[in-house]
């Protein structure tokens, strides 16, 4: 069974500083990984797909990197509106196996 | 821009059947490039894929829930639906409908979500 882990669980960053979020997969995903942002009371929003491609309308301060089993989401200069939970999602083996999300990293203002 | 809207009862009794519908507007459901999905999220947890359907009727289910699930599509009404039988407290969650881009394998449009409580 594919297992996704994210670290840290909570990340406190000062405004304007860099935030680095990690996602690890238990199997080789190649570059079949996406990142989502979820603010309280809202649905997740797609940020990054294919490990490093920004979705339409996503600010350039968001970037993704990695391949295989290790991936990173970087927010180059944290803004107040970036406070959210960030989830990675793998899609390496769908169908028929499921698309799975990680447990999330909560980004807070320091 | 496509919009998705969930509808259904917010409260379901244990052992009963949960029925949800997602109405799609601003775009046709009968487009080859997309799968239509139900995703749920328990408090403080990551989203969990539940089921997917293509407008042609091809379906995929989360193996852990498959025996209790039915997903269907009504192209004439531009909507799709989910039935989950024999619900328990573990099925209480926010249920989202979402569109999966079959080229990028990502959920690019989501509904607002509907909270389902399981209680007698």
PDB file of C-alpha atoms in Angstrom:
ATOM      1  CA  UNK A   1       0.000   0.000   0.000  1.00  0.00           C
ATOM      2  CA  UNK A   2       1.276   3.419  -0.980  1.00  0.00           C
ATOM      3  CA  UNK A   3       2.013   5.592   2.055  1.00  0.00           C
ATOM      4  CA  UNK A   4       2.578   9.333   1.892  1.00  0.00           C
ATOM      5  CA  UNK A   5       4.257  11.199   4.727  1.00  0.00           C
ATOM      6  CA  UNK A   6       4.752  14.938   5.155  1.00  0.00           C
ATOM      7  CA  UNK A   7       7.059  16.900   7.376  1.00  0.00           C
ATOM      8  CA  UNK A   8       6.979  18.876   9.462  1.00  0.00           C
ATOM      9  CA  UNK A   9       3.426  18.583  10.728  1.00  0.00           C
ATOM     10  CA  UNK A  10       3.449  22.298  11.559  1.00  0.00           C
ATOM     11  CA  UNK A  11       5.786  24.958  10.214  1.00  0.00           C
ATOM     12  CA  UNK A  12       6.017  28.458  11.695  1.00  0.00           C
ATOM     13  CA  UNK A  13       7.588  31.017   9.394  1.00  0.00           C
ATOM     14  CA  UNK A  14       8.002  34.767   9.617  1.00  0.00           C
ATOM     15  CA  UNK A  15       6.422  36.881   6.867  1.00  0.00           C
ATOM     16  CA  UNK A  16       8.794  37.285   3.940  1.00  0.00           C
ATOM     17  CA  UNK A  17      10.851  34.239   4.849  1.00  0.00           C
ATOM     18  CA  UNK A  18      11.147  30.951   3.010  1.00  0.00           C
ATOM     19  CA  UNK A  19       8.984  27.962   3.859  1.00  0.00           C
ATOM     20  CA  UNK A  20      10.121  24.490   2.860  1.00  0.00           C
ATOM     21  CA  UNK A  21       7.685  21.578   3.061  1.00  0.00           C
ATOM     22  CA  UNK A  22       8.592  17.935   2.465  1.00  0.00           C
ATOM     23  CA  UNK A  23       6.649  14.979   1.134  1.00  0.00           C
ATOM     24  CA  UNK A  24       7.890  11.415   1.024  1.00  0.00           C
ATOM     25  CA  UNK A  25       6.372   8.416  -0.751  1.00  0.00           C
ATOM     26  CA  UNK A  26       6.828   4.753   0.102  1.00  0.00           C
ATOM     27  CA  UNK A  27       7.136   3.875  -3.588  1.00  0.00           C
ATOM     28  CA  UNK A  28       8.784   5.471  -6.587  1.00  0.00           C
ATOM     29  CA  UNK A  29       6.394   8.060  -8.029  1.00  0.00           C
ATOM     30  CA  UNK A  30       8.657   9.343 -10.800  1.00  0.00           C
ATOM     31  CA  UNK A  31       7.259  12.898 -10.976  1.00  0.00           C
ATOM     32  CA  UNK A  32       3.613  11.975 -10.457  1.00  0.00           C
ATOM     33  CA  UNK A  33       3.023  14.258  -7.510  1.00  0.00           C
ATOM     34  CA  UNK A  34       0.841  17.301  -6.893  1.00  0.00           C
ATOM     35  CA  UNK A  35       0.529  19.875  -4.114  1.00  0.00           C
ATOM     36  CA  UNK A  36      -2.670  21.461  -2.830  1.00  0.00           C
ATOM     37  CA  UNK A  37      -3.372  24.364  -0.493  1.00  0.00           C
ATOM     38  CA  UNK A  38      -6.369  24.247   1.838  1.00  0.00           C
ATOM     39  CA  UNK A  39      -7.546  27.208   3.873  1.00  0.00           C
ATOM     40  CA  UNK A  40     -10.011  26.783   6.752  1.00  0.00           C
ATOM     41  CA  UNK A  41     -13.534  26.060   5.587  1.00  0.00           C
ATOM     42  CA  UNK A  42     -12.473  25.770   1.955  1.00  0.00           C
ATOM     43  CA  UNK A  43     -11.840  22.968  -0.479  1.00  0.00           C
ATOM     44  CA  UNK A  44      -8.261  22.175  -1.459  1.00  0.00           C
ATOM     45  CA  UNK A  45      -6.802  24.231  -4.288  1.00  0.00           C
ATOM     46  CA  UNK A  46      -4.360  22.771  -6.803  1.00  0.00           C
ATOM     47  CA  UNK A  47      -0.963  24.494  -6.700  1.00  0.00           C
ATOM     48  CA  UNK A  48       1.572  22.215  -8.392  1.00  0.00           C
ATOM     49  CA  UNK A  49       1.384  19.109 -10.586  1.00  0.00           C
ATOM     50  CA  UNK A  50       3.985  16.877 -12.211  1.00  0.00           C
ATOM     51  CA  UNK A  51       6.134  17.729  -9.181  1.00  0.00           C
ATOM     52  CA  UNK A  52       7.106  21.190 -10.429  1.00  0.00           C
ATOM     53  CA  UNK A  53       4.503  22.676 -12.804  1.00  0.00           C
ATOM     54  CA  UNK A  54       2.493  25.524 -11.334  1.00  0.00           C
ATOM     55  CA  UNK A  55      -1.233  25.404 -11.939  1.00  0.00           C
ATOM     56  CA  UNK A  56      -2.951  28.313 -13.641  1.00  0.00           C
ATOM     57  CA  UNK A  57      -2.980  31.466 -11.531  1.00  0.00           C
ATOM     58  CA  UNK A  58      -0.588  30.191  -8.854  1.00  0.00           C
ATOM     59  CA  UNK A  59       1.918  32.850  -7.758  1.00  0.00           C
ATOM     60  CA  UNK A  60       5.547  32.366  -8.723  1.00  0.00           C
ATOM     61  CA  UNK A  61       6.613  32.267  -5.060  1.00  0.00           C
ATOM     62  CA  UNK A  62       5.309  28.679  -4.998  1.00  0.00           C
ATOM     63  CA  UNK A  63       7.665  26.116  -6.481  1.00  0.00           C
ATOM     64  CA  UNK A  64       7.906  22.351  -6.427  1.00  0.00           C
ATOM     65  CA  UNK A  65      10.818  20.018  -6.872  1.00  0.00           C
ATOM     66  CA  UNK A  66      11.823  16.403  -6.491  1.00  0.00           C
ATOM     67  CA  UNK A  67      11.238  13.029  -8.064  1.00  0.00           C
ATOM     68  CA  UNK A  68      11.052   9.392  -7.071  1.00  0.00           C
ATOM     69  CA  UNK A  69      10.216   9.325  -3.381  1.00  0.00           C
ATOM     70  CA  UNK A  70      11.279  12.766  -2.130  1.00  0.00           C
ATOM     71  CA  UNK A  71       9.504  15.995  -2.985  1.00  0.00           C
ATOM     72  CA  UNK A  72       9.586  19.581  -1.772  1.00  0.00           C
ATOM     73  CA  UNK A  73       7.206  22.527  -1.915  1.00  0.00           C
ATOM     74  CA  UNK A  74       8.883  25.890  -1.381  1.00  0.00           C
ATOM     75  CA  UNK A  75       7.205  29.205  -0.662  1.00  0.00           C
ATOM     76  CA  UNK A  76       9.979  31.667  -1.367  1.00  0.00           C
ATOM     77  CA  UNK A  77       8.579  34.615   0.585  1.00  0.00           C
ATOM     78  CA  UNK A  78       5.702  33.773   2.886  1.00  0.00           C
ATOM     79  CA  UNK A  79       2.680  36.045   2.687  1.00  0.00           C
ATOM     80  CA  UNK A  80      -0.145  36.207   5.217  1.00  0.00           C
ATOM     81  CA  UNK A  81      -2.537  34.743   2.665  1.00  0.00           C
ATOM     82  CA  UNK A  82      -0.368  31.611   2.461  1.00  0.00           C
ATOM     83  CA  UNK A  83      -1.464  30.466   5.916  1.00  0.00           C
ATOM     84  CA  UNK A  84      -3.062  27.101   5.188  1.00  0.00           C
ATOM     85  CA  UNK A  85      -2.579  23.367   5.273  1.00  0.00           C
ATOM     86  CA  UNK A  86      -0.615  21.959   2.344  1.00  0.00           C
ATOM     87  CA  UNK A  87      -1.163  18.428   1.058  1.00  0.00           C
ATOM     88  CA  UNK A  88       0.833  16.374  -1.378  1.00  0.00           C
ATOM     89  CA  UNK A  89      -1.044  13.919  -3.604  1.00  0.00           C
ATOM     90  CA  UNK A  90       0.322  10.998  -5.596  1.00  0.00           C
ATOM     91  CA  UNK A  91      -1.196   9.687  -8.791  1.00  0.00           C
ATOM     92  CA  UNK A  92       1.349   7.137  -9.844  1.00  0.00           C
ATOM     93  CA  UNK A  93      -0.923   4.153  -9.866  1.00  0.00           C
ATOM     94  CA  UNK A  94      -4.458   5.243 -10.701  1.00  0.00           C
ATOM     95  CA  UNK A  95      -6.398   3.474 -11.964  1.00  0.00           C
ATOM     96  CA  UNK A  96      -7.006   1.024 -10.527  1.00  0.00           C
ATOM     97  CA  UNK A  97      -5.182   1.800  -7.325  1.00  0.00           C
ATOM     98  CA  UNK A  98      -6.225   4.946  -5.551  1.00  0.00           C
ATOM     99  CA  UNK A  99      -4.996   8.465  -5.655  1.00  0.00           C
ATOM    100  CA  UNK A 100      -3.724   9.237  -2.148  1.00  0.00           C
ATOM    101  CA  UNK A 101      -2.985  12.379  -0.203  1.00  0.00           C
ATOM    102  CA  UNK A 102      -0.463  12.980   2.523  1.00  0.00           C
ATOM    103  CA  UNK A 103      -1.487  13.997   6.045  1.00  0.00           C
ATOM    104  CA  UNK A 104      -0.630  17.647   5.466  1.00  0.00           C
ATOM    105  CA  UNK A 105       1.677  20.373   6.757  1.00  0.00           C
ATOM    106  CA  UNK A 106       0.131  23.326   8.516  1.00  0.00           C
ATOM    107  CA  UNK A 107       1.901  26.597   7.780  1.00  0.00           C
ATOM    108  CA  UNK A 108       1.554  29.277  10.448  1.00  0.00           C
ATOM    109  CA  UNK A 109       2.890  32.762  10.907  1.00  0.00           C
ATOM    110  CA  UNK A 110       5.689  33.083  13.430  1.00  0.00           C
TER     111      UNK A 110
ATOM    112  CA  UNK B   1     -15.401  28.141 -15.413  1.00  0.00           C
ATOM    113  CA  UNK B   2     -16.884  24.885 -14.201  1.00  0.00           C
ATOM    114  CA  UNK B   3     -18.571  24.859 -10.806  1.00  0.00           C
ATOM    115  CA  UNK B   4     -19.566  21.881  -8.705  1.00  0.00           C
ATOM    116  CA  UNK B   5     -22.200  21.842  -5.986  1.00  0.00           C
ATOM    117  CA  UNK B   6     -22.865  19.022  -3.555  1.00  0.00           C
ATOM    118  CA  UNK B   7     -26.318  18.299  -2.187  1.00  0.00           C
ATOM    119  CA  UNK B   8     -27.700  15.748   0.196  1.00  0.00           C
ATOM    120  CA  UNK B   9     -28.697  15.196   3.795  1.00  0.00           C
ATOM    121  CA  UNK B  10     -26.323  16.424   6.454  1.00  0.00           C
ATOM    122  CA  UNK B  11     -27.445  13.770   8.911  1.00  0.00           C
ATOM    123  CA  UNK B  12     -27.610  10.041   8.325  1.00  0.00           C
ATOM    124  CA  UNK B  13     -28.520   7.363  10.839  1.00  0.00           C
ATOM    125  CA  UNK B  14     -26.091   4.511  11.516  1.00  0.00           C
ATOM    126  CA  UNK B  15     -26.596   1.516   9.194  1.00  0.00           C
ATOM    127  CA  UNK B  16     -28.547   3.661   6.729  1.00  0.00           C
ATOM    128  CA  UNK B  17     -27.537   4.755   3.242  1.00  0.00           C
ATOM    129  CA  UNK B  18     -25.847   8.043   2.455  1.00  0.00           C
ATOM    130  CA  UNK B  19     -26.877   9.584  -0.866  1.00  0.00           C
ATOM    131  CA  UNK B  20     -25.141  12.626  -2.304  1.00  0.00           C
ATOM    132  CA  UNK B  21     -25.456  14.419  -5.627  1.00  0.00           C
ATOM    133  CA  UNK B  22     -23.036  16.760  -7.357  1.00  0.00           C
ATOM    134  CA  UNK B  23     -24.448  19.164  -9.920  1.00  0.00           C
ATOM    135  CA  UNK B  24     -21.987  20.509 -12.464  1.00  0.00           C
ATOM    136  CA  UNK B  25     -22.491  23.919 -14.052  1.00  0.00           C
ATOM    137  CA  UNK B  26     -20.442  26.027 -16.433  1.00  0.00           C
ATOM    138  CA  UNK B  27     -19.285  22.995 -18.382  1.00  0.00           C
ATOM    139  CA  UNK B  28     -20.489  19.665 -19.683  1.00  0.00           C
ATOM    140  CA  UNK B  29     -19.993  16.497 -17.710  1.00  0.00           C
ATOM    141  CA  UNK B  30     -19.789  14.583 -20.999  1.00  0.00           C
ATOM    142  CA  UNK B  31     -16.190  15.504 -21.734  1.00  0.00           C
ATOM    143  CA  UNK B  32     -13.697  12.761 -22.390  1.00  0.00           C
ATOM    144  CA  UNK B  33     -10.835  14.446 -20.527  1.00  0.00           C
ATOM    145  CA  UNK B  34     -12.311  14.258 -17.036  1.00  0.00           C
ATOM    146  CA  UNK B  35     -13.330  11.862 -14.337  1.00  0.00           C
ATOM    147  CA  UNK B  36     -15.871  12.999 -11.744  1.00  0.00           C
ATOM    148  CA  UNK B  37     -15.062  12.174  -8.165  1.00  0.00           C
ATOM    149  CA  UNK B  38     -16.141  12.003  -4.581  1.00  0.00           C
ATOM    150  CA  UNK B  39     -13.515  12.780  -1.995  1.00  0.00           C
ATOM    151  CA  UNK B  40     -14.030  12.931   1.742  1.00  0.00           C
ATOM    152  CA  UNK B  41     -12.069  14.502   4.528  1.00  0.00           C
ATOM    153  CA  UNK B  42     -12.176  13.629   8.192  1.00  0.00           C
ATOM    154  CA  UNK B  43     -11.354  16.424  10.668  1.00  0.00           C
ATOM    155  CA  UNK B  44      -7.641  17.157  10.762  1.00  0.00           C
ATOM    156  CA  UNK B  45      -6.834  14.554   8.098  1.00  0.00           C
ATOM    157  CA  UNK B  46      -5.821  14.601   4.484  1.00  0.00           C
ATOM    158  CA  UNK B  47      -8.463  14.141   1.810  1.00  0.00           C
ATOM    159  CA  UNK B  48      -9.441  10.572   0.969  1.00  0.00           C
ATOM    160  CA  UNK B  49     -10.453   9.538  -2.532  1.00  0.00           C
ATOM    161  CA  UNK B  50     -13.776   7.676  -2.465  1.00  0.00           C
ATOM    162  CA  UNK B  51     -14.949   7.013  -6.023  1.00  0.00           C
ATOM    163  CA  UNK B  52     -14.628   8.158  -9.619  1.00  0.00           C
ATOM    164  CA  UNK B  53     -16.797   7.973 -12.715  1.00  0.00           C
ATOM    165  CA  UNK B  54     -16.336   8.873 -16.362  1.00  0.00           C
ATOM    166  CA  UNK B  55     -19.321  10.107 -18.313  1.00  0.00           C
ATOM    167  CA  UNK B  56     -19.199   6.860 -20.294  1.00  0.00           C
ATOM    168  CA  UNK B  57     -19.959   5.004 -17.075  1.00  0.00           C
ATOM    169  CA  UNK B  58     -16.518   3.679 -16.245  1.00  0.00           C
ATOM    170  CA  UNK B  59     -16.126   3.617 -12.470  1.00  0.00           C
ATOM    171  CA  UNK B  60     -13.338   3.219  -9.944  1.00  0.00           C
ATOM    172  CA  UNK B  61     -13.744   2.765  -6.220  1.00  0.00           C
ATOM    173  CA  UNK B  62     -11.544   3.042  -3.149  1.00  0.00           C
ATOM    174  CA  UNK B  63     -10.903  -0.637  -2.351  1.00  0.00           C
ATOM    175  CA  UNK B  64     -11.484  -0.072   1.356  1.00  0.00           C
ATOM    176  CA  UNK B  65     -15.027   1.180   0.672  1.00  0.00           C
ATOM    177  CA  UNK B  66     -15.896  -0.567  -2.574  1.00  0.00           C
ATOM    178  CA  UNK B  67     -18.343  -3.103  -1.171  1.00  0.00           C
ATOM    179  CA  UNK B  68     -20.577  -0.272   0.099  1.00  0.00           C
ATOM    180  CA  UNK B  69     -20.266   2.187  -2.764  1.00  0.00           C
ATOM    181  CA  UNK B  70     -22.136   3.037  -5.928  1.00  0.00           C
ATOM    182  CA  UNK B  71     -21.305   6.028  -8.095  1.00  0.00           C
ATOM    183  CA  UNK B  72     -23.512   6.975 -11.028  1.00  0.00           C
ATOM    184  CA  UNK B  73     -23.774   9.711 -13.626  1.00  0.00           C
ATOM    185  CA  UNK B  74     -26.755  11.418 -15.247  1.00  0.00           C
ATOM    186  CA  UNK B  75     -25.466  13.208 -18.317  1.00  0.00           C
ATOM    187  CA  UNK B  76     -28.890  14.621 -19.179  1.00  0.00           C
ATOM    188  CA  UNK B  77     -28.905  16.523 -15.890  1.00  0.00           C
ATOM    189  CA  UNK B  78     -25.148  17.159 -15.804  1.00  0.00           C
ATOM    190  CA  UNK B  79     -24.744  15.584 -12.417  1.00  0.00           C
ATOM    191  CA  UNK B  80     -23.334  12.546 -10.683  1.00  0.00           C
ATOM    192  CA  UNK B  81     -24.212  10.811  -7.462  1.00  0.00           C
ATOM    193  CA  UNK B  82     -22.811   8.667  -4.676  1.00  0.00           C
ATOM    194  CA  UNK B  83     -24.464   6.021  -2.542  1.00  0.00           C
ATOM    195  CA  UNK B  84     -22.718   4.656   0.529  1.00  0.00           C
ATOM    196  CA  UNK B  85     -24.557   1.908   2.356  1.00  0.00           C
ATOM    197  CA  UNK B  86     -24.369   0.741   5.969  1.00  0.00           C
ATOM    198  CA  UNK B  87     -22.827   3.937   7.253  1.00  0.00           C
ATOM    199  CA  UNK B  88     -21.051   4.124  10.599  1.00  0.00           C
ATOM    200  CA  UNK B  89     -19.522   6.928  12.613  1.00  0.00           C
ATOM    201  CA  UNK B  90     -16.329   6.413  10.608  1.00  0.00           C
ATOM    202  CA  UNK B  91     -18.151   7.715   7.528  1.00  0.00           C
ATOM    203  CA  UNK B  92     -18.808  11.095   9.111  1.00  0.00           C
ATOM    204  CA  UNK B  93     -16.735  13.621   7.172  1.00  0.00           C
ATOM    205  CA  UNK B  94     -16.889  16.510   4.763  1.00  0.00           C
ATOM    206  CA  UNK B  95     -17.678  15.097   1.333  1.00  0.00           C
ATOM    207  CA  UNK B  96     -16.428  16.948  -1.720  1.00  0.00           C
ATOM    208  CA  UNK B  97     -17.169  16.391  -5.351  1.00  0.00           C
ATOM    209  CA  UNK B  98     -14.269  17.202  -7.631  1.00  0.00           C
ATOM    210  CA  UNK B  99     -13.188  16.996 -11.236  1.00  0.00           C
ATOM    211  CA  UNK B 100     -10.106  14.965 -12.114  1.00  0.00           C
ATOM    212  CA  UNK B 101      -8.149  16.088 -15.146  1.00  0.00           C
ATOM    213  CA  UNK B 102      -7.343  12.751 -16.761  1.00  0.00           C
ATOM    214  CA  UNK B 103      -4.321  14.206 -18.517  1.00  0.00           C
ATOM    215  CA  UNK B 104      -2.626  15.631 -15.439  1.00  0.00           C
ATOM    216  CA  UNK B 105      -4.286  13.306 -12.892  1.00  0.00           C
ATOM    217  CA  UNK B 106      -5.096  16.190 -10.565  1.00  0.00           C
ATOM    218  CA  UNK B 107      -8.280  17.563  -9.070  1.00  0.00           C
ATOM    219  CA  UNK B 108      -8.622  20.948 -10.719  1.00  0.00           C
ATOM    220  CA  UNK B 109     -12.139  21.917  -9.640  1.00  0.00           C
ATOM    221  CA  UNK B 110     -13.881  21.225  -6.345  1.00  0.00           C
ATOM    222  CA  UNK B 111     -17.253  21.792  -4.797  1.00  0.00           C
ATOM    223  CA  UNK B 112     -17.569  23.626  -1.511  1.00  0.00           C
ATOM    224  CA  UNK B 113     -18.099  20.383   0.369  1.00  0.00           C
ATOM    225  CA  UNK B 114     -20.970  19.082   2.451  1.00  0.00           C
ATOM    226  CA  UNK B 115     -20.604  17.927   6.037  1.00  0.00           C
ATOM    227  CA  UNK B 116     -22.126  14.534   6.806  1.00  0.00           C
ATOM    228  CA  UNK B 117     -22.887  13.543  10.383  1.00  0.00           C
ATOM    229  CA  UNK B 118     -23.745   9.969  11.333  1.00  0.00           C
ATOM    230  CA  UNK B 119     -25.938   9.808  14.394  1.00  0.00           C
ATOM    231  CA  UNK B 120     -29.130   8.222  15.648  1.00  0.00           C
TER     232      UNK B 120
END
